[in-house]
Structure formats: C-alpha cells, structure tokens
mmCIF file of C-alpha atoms and ligand atoms in Angstrom:
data_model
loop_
_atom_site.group_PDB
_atom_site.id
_atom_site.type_symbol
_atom_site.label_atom_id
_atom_site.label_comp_id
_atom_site.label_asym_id
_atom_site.label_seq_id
_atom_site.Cartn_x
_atom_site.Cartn_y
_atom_site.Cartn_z
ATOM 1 C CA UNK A 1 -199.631 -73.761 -131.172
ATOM 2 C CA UNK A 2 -197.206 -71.274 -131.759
ATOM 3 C CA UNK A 3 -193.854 -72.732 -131.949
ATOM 4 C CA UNK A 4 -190.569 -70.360 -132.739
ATOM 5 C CA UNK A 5 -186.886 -70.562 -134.167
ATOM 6 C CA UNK A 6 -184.261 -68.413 -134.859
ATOM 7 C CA UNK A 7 -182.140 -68.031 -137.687
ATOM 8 C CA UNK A 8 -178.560 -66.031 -137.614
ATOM 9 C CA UNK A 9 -177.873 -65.585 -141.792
ATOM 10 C CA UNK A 10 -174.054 -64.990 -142.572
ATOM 11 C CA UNK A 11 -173.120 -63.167 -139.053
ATOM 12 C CA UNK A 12 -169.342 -64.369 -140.069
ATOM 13 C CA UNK A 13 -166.448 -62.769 -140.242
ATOM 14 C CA UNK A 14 -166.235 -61.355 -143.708
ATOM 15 C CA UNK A 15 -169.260 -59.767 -143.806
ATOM 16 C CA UNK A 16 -168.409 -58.155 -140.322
ATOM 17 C CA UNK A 17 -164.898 -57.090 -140.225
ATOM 18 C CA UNK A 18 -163.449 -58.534 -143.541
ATOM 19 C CA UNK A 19 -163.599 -58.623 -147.324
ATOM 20 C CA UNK A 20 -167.106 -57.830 -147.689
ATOM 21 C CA UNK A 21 -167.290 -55.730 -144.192
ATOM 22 C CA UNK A 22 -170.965 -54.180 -143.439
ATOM 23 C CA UNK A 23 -172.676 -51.200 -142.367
ATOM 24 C CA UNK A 24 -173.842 -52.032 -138.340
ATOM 25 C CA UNK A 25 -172.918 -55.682 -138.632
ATOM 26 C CA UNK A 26 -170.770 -55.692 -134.855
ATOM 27 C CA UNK A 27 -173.856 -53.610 -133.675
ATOM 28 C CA UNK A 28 -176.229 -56.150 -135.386
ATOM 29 C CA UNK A 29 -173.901 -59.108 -133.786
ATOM 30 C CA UNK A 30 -174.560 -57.476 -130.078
ATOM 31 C CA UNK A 31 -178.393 -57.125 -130.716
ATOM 32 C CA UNK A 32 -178.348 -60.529 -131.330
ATOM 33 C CA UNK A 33 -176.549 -61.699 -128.070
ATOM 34 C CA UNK A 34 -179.270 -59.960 -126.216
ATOM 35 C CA UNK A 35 -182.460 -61.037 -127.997
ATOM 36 C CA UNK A 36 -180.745 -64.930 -127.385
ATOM 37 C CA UNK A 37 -180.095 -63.635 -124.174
ATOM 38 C CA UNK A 38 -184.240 -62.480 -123.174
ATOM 39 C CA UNK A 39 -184.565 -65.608 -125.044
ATOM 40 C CA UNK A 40 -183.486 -67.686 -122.747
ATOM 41 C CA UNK A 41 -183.689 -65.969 -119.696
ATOM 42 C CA UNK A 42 -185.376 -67.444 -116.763
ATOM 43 C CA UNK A 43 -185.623 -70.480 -118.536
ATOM 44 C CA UNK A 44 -182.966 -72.370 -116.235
ATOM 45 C CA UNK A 45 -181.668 -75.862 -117.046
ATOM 46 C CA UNK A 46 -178.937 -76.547 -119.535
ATOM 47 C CA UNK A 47 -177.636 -74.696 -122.401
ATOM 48 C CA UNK A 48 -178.807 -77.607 -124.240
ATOM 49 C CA UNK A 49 -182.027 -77.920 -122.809
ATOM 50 C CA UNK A 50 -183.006 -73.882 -123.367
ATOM 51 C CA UNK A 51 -181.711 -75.010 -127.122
ATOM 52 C CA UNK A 52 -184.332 -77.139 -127.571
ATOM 53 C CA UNK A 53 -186.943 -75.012 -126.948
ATOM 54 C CA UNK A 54 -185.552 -71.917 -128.745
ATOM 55 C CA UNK A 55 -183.991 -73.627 -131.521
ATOM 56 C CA UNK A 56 -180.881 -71.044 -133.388
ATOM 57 C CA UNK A 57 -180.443 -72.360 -136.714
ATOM 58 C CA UNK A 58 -177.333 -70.551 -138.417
ATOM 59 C CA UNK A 59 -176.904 -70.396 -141.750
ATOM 60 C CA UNK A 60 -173.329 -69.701 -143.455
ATOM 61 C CA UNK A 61 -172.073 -68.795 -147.240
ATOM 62 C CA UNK A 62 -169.320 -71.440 -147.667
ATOM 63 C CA UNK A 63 -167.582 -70.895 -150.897
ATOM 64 C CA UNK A 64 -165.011 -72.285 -152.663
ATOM 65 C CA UNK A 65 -161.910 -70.600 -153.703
ATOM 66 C CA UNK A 66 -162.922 -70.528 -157.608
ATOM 67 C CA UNK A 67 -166.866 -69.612 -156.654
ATOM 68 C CA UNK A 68 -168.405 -66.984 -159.775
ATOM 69 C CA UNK A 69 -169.964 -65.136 -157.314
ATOM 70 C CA UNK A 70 -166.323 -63.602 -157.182
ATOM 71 C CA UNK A 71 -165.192 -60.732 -159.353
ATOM 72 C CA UNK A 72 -161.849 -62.413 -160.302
ATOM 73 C CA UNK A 73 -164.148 -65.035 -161.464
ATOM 74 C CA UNK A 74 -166.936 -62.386 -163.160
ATOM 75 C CA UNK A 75 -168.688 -61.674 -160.639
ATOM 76 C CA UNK A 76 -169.820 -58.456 -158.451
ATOM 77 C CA UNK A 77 -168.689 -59.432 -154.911
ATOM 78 C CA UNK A 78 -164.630 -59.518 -153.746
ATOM 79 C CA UNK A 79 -163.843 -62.997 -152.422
ATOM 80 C CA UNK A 80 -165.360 -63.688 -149.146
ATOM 81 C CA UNK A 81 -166.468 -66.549 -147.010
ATOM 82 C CA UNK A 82 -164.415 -69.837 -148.542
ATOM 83 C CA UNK A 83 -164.776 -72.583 -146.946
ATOM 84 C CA UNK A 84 -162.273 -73.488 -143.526
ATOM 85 C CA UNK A 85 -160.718 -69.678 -143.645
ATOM 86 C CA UNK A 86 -161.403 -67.319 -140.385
ATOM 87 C CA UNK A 87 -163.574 -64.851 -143.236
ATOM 88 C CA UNK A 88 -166.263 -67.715 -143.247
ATOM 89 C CA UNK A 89 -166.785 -68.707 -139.501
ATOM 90 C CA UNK A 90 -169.310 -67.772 -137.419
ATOM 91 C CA UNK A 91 -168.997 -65.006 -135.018
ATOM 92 C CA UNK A 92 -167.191 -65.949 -131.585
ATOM 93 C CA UNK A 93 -169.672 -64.734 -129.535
ATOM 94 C CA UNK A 94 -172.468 -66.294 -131.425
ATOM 95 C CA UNK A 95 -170.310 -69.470 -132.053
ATOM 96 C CA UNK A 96 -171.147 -70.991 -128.633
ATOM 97 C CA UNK A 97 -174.881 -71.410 -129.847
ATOM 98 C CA UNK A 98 -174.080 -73.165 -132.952
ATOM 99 C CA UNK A 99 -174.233 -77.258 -132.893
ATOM 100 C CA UNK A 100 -173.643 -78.746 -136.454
ATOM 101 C CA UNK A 101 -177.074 -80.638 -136.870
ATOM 102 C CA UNK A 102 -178.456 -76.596 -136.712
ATOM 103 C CA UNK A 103 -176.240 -74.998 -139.191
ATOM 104 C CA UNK A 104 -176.869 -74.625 -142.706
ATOM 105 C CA UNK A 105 -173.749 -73.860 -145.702
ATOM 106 C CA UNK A 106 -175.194 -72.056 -148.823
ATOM 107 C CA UNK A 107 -172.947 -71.092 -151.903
ATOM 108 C CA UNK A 108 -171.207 -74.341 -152.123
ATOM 109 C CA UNK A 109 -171.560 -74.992 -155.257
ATOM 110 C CA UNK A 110 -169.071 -72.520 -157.277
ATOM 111 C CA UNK A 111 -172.146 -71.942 -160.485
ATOM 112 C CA UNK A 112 -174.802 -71.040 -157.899
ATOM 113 C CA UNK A 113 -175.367 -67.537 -156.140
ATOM 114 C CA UNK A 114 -177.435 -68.936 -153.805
ATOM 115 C CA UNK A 115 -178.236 -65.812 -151.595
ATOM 116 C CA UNK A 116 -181.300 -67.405 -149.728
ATOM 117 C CA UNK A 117 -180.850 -69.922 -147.054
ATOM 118 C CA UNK A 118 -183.897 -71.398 -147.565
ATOM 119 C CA UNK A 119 -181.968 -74.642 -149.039
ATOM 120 C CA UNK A 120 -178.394 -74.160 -147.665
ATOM 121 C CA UNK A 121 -177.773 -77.738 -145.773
ATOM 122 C CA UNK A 122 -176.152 -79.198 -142.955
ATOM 123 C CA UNK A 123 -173.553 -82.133 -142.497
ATOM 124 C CA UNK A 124 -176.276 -84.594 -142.889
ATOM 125 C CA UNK A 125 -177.479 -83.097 -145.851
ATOM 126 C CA UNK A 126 -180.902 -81.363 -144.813
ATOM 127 C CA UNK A 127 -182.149 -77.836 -145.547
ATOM 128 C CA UNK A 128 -182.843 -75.739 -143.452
ATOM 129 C CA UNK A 129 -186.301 -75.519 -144.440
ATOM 130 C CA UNK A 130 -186.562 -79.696 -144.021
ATOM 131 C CA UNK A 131 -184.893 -79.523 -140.491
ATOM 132 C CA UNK A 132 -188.033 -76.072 -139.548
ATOM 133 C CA UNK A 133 -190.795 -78.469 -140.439
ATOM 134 C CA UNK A 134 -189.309 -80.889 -138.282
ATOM 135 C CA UNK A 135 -189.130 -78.924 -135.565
ATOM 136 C CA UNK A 136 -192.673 -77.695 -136.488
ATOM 137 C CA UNK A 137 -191.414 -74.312 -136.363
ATOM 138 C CA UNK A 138 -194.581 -72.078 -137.106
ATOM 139 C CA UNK A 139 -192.584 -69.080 -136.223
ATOM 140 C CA UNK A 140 -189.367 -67.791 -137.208
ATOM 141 C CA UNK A 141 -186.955 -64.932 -136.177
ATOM 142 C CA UNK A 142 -184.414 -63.759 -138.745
ATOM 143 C CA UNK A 143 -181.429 -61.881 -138.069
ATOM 144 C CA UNK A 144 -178.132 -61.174 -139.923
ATOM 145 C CA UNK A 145 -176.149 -59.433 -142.621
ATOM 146 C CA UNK A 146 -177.261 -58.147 -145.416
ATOM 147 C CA UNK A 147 -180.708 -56.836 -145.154
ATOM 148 C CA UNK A 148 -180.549 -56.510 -149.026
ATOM 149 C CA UNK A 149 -179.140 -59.877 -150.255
ATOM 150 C CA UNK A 150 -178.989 -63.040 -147.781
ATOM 151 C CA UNK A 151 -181.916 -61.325 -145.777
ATOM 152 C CA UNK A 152 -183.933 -60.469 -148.157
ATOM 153 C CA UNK A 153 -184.159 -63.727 -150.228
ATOM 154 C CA UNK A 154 -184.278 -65.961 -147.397
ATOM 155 C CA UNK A 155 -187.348 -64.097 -145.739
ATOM 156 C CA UNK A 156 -189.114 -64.208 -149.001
ATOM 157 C CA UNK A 157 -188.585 -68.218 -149.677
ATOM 158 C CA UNK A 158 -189.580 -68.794 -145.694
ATOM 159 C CA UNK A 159 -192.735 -66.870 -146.314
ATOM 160 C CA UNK A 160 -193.812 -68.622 -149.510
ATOM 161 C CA UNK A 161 -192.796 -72.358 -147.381
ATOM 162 C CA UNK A 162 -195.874 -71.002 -145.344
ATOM 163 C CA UNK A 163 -193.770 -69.451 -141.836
ATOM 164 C CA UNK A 164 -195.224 -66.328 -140.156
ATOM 165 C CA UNK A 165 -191.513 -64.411 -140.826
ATOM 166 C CA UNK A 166 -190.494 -62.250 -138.011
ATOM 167 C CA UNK A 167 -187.587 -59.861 -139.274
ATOM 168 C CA UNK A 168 -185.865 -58.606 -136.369
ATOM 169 C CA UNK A 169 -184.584 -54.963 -137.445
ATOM 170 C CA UNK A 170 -181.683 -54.096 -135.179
ATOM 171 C CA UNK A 171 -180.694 -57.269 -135.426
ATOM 172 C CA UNK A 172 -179.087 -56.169 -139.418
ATOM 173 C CA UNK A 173 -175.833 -55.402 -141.227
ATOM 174 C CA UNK A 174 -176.814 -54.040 -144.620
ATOM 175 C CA UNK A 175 -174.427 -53.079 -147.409
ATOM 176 C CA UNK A 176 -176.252 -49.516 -148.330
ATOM 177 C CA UNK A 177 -178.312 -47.410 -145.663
ATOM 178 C CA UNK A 178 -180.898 -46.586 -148.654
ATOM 179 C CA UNK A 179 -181.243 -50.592 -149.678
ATOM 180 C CA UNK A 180 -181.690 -51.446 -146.375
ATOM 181 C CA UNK A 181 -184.546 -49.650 -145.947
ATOM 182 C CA UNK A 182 -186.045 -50.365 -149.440
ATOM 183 C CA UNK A 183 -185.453 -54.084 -148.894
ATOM 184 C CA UNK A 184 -187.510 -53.596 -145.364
ATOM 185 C CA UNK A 185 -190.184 -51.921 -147.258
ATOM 186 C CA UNK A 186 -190.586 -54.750 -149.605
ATOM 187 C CA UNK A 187 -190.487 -57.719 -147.149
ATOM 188 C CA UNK A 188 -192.838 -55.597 -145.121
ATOM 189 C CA UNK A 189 -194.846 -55.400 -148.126
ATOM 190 C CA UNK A 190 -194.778 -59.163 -148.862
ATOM 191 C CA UNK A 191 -195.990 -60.254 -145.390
ATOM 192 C CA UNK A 192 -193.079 -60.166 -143.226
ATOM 193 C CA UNK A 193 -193.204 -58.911 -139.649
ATOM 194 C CA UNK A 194 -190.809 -56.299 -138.657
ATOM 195 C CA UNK A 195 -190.047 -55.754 -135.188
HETATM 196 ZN ZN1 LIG B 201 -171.318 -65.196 -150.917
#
C-alpha cells in the first residue's frame, strides 16, 4: 500500500528573507501552501485528523551561536538559523501545520554540517527517518530551500533508507539558478522523482 508524507526542509526565515536569503524561496513557500492545500482538500474532518493521514514532517537547521558552519567561525555560510531567533523559525504560513512530535532540528551540534535531514531529531529525540518508518511512510514529498544543499542531501539519504523520493520542483528556493538545476539532474539521476 502506498502510504505518503511530506517533508518542508529549512522553509525558515533566514533562508527566505534573512541572512542566507534565496532565489524563489517566498514563491517556493506559496507552492507549498497549495500542494498542502489539494492535499487536504475534500478530506473534511479536523485539521488534526487530515494530519494524520497526510503527515508534514518539517525539518529545521537549529544552530548555535558559535556553530563552524559560520564564516566568523571558518566556515562558508554567514550566520543563519540559531536556535530561538526569528532567522530560524518556520514560516508563518506554514507554521500552523507544524506539531513538535513532526519536526526535526539538524545542525545542533556546532562540529557537524549536517545538511541532510535524514537524522535531524525531534523533542523526544527521534529522527526523522525513525518517526517515517513508523508511520510506514512508503512515499515521501520533499519540498524546501536549497535545492543544492539541505535538498539535495536529504533526498539522497531518504532514497538509500529505501523511500520512493518524490521531489516536488516548484516547491524550491535554491542558492544559484545553474546548481539548482545540476542538483535536479543528479537526484533525477539517482532515482528521485521530480514532479
Ligand atoms: Zn545551516
């Protein structure tokens, strides 16, 4: 049986408007809204009940303030995303379909990269990829920002758990027009779906 999730990868406010702003990330935000929305359409009930049959799992980079992802700190990105500022949350249009047991921090640790969110974890201390076999997820959607980075890595590690990957294309902020499309070509290429 075919049984489907979503995941929304580091739609927050950094990588939107802020330190780390991307290419079609507000555009990629309102695609979003209306995929959820034919989603969940017709589907009646409570919010909470449409939620459990169209699971969103969102997944967040949650740094702290010294992380050496950072260029003060020798790395290639300007800060972005530390934990409890406005840079890190979660979109506020998108925020209404987050519950804590279904989102997922990544980057906590300051040594770690950690662009995937294959193993970012929730409050209770599960991965996302734990919490997708427990839903036995067969399917999953991926949306978010950036195509080349968080995108890429976390598609890749969800095909190789054994999930049919659907990569949902105007659904994308990307950092560079040109590795946007190369990183499509190469999930493509690897056995994701892109649609
Ligand atoms: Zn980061």
């Amino acid at each position: 049986m075919r049984n489907t999730a979503l995941a929304v990868v580091d739609m927050l406010y950094d990588f939107i408007d802020g330190s780390l702003a991307c290419q079609n990330a507000d555009n990629a935000v309102q695609e979003t809204l209306k995929y959820i929305d034919k989603q969940t359409k017709g589907q009646g009930g409570e919010e909470h009940e449409i939620l459990d049959t169209f699971p969103i799992l969102f997944v967040r980079d949650h740094h702290p303030a010294d992380h050496s992802s950072f260029k003060e700190n020798g790395g290639i990105w300007p800060s972005h995303c530390v934990a409890g500022t406005k840079g890190g949350e979660i979109h506020s249009d998108l925020a209404p379909y987050a519950n804590e047991e279904l989102t997922f921090d990544k980057g906590c640790d300051k040594a770690v990269e950690q662009y995937s969110g294959f193993d970012a974890m929730n409050e209770a201390e599960q991965s996302l990829g734990e919490i997708l076999e427990l839903l036995d997820t067969t399917d999953i959607y991926v949306c978010g920002i950036a195509t080349e980075y968080c995108i890429k890595n976390t598609c890749m590690d969800l095909l190789k758990a054994g999930f049919k990957v659907h990569l949902l294309k105007n659904c994308l902020g990307y950092v560079d027009y040109e590795g946007h499309l190369k990183a499509l070509e190469e999930m493509a290429a690897a056995g994701v779906s892109i649609e």
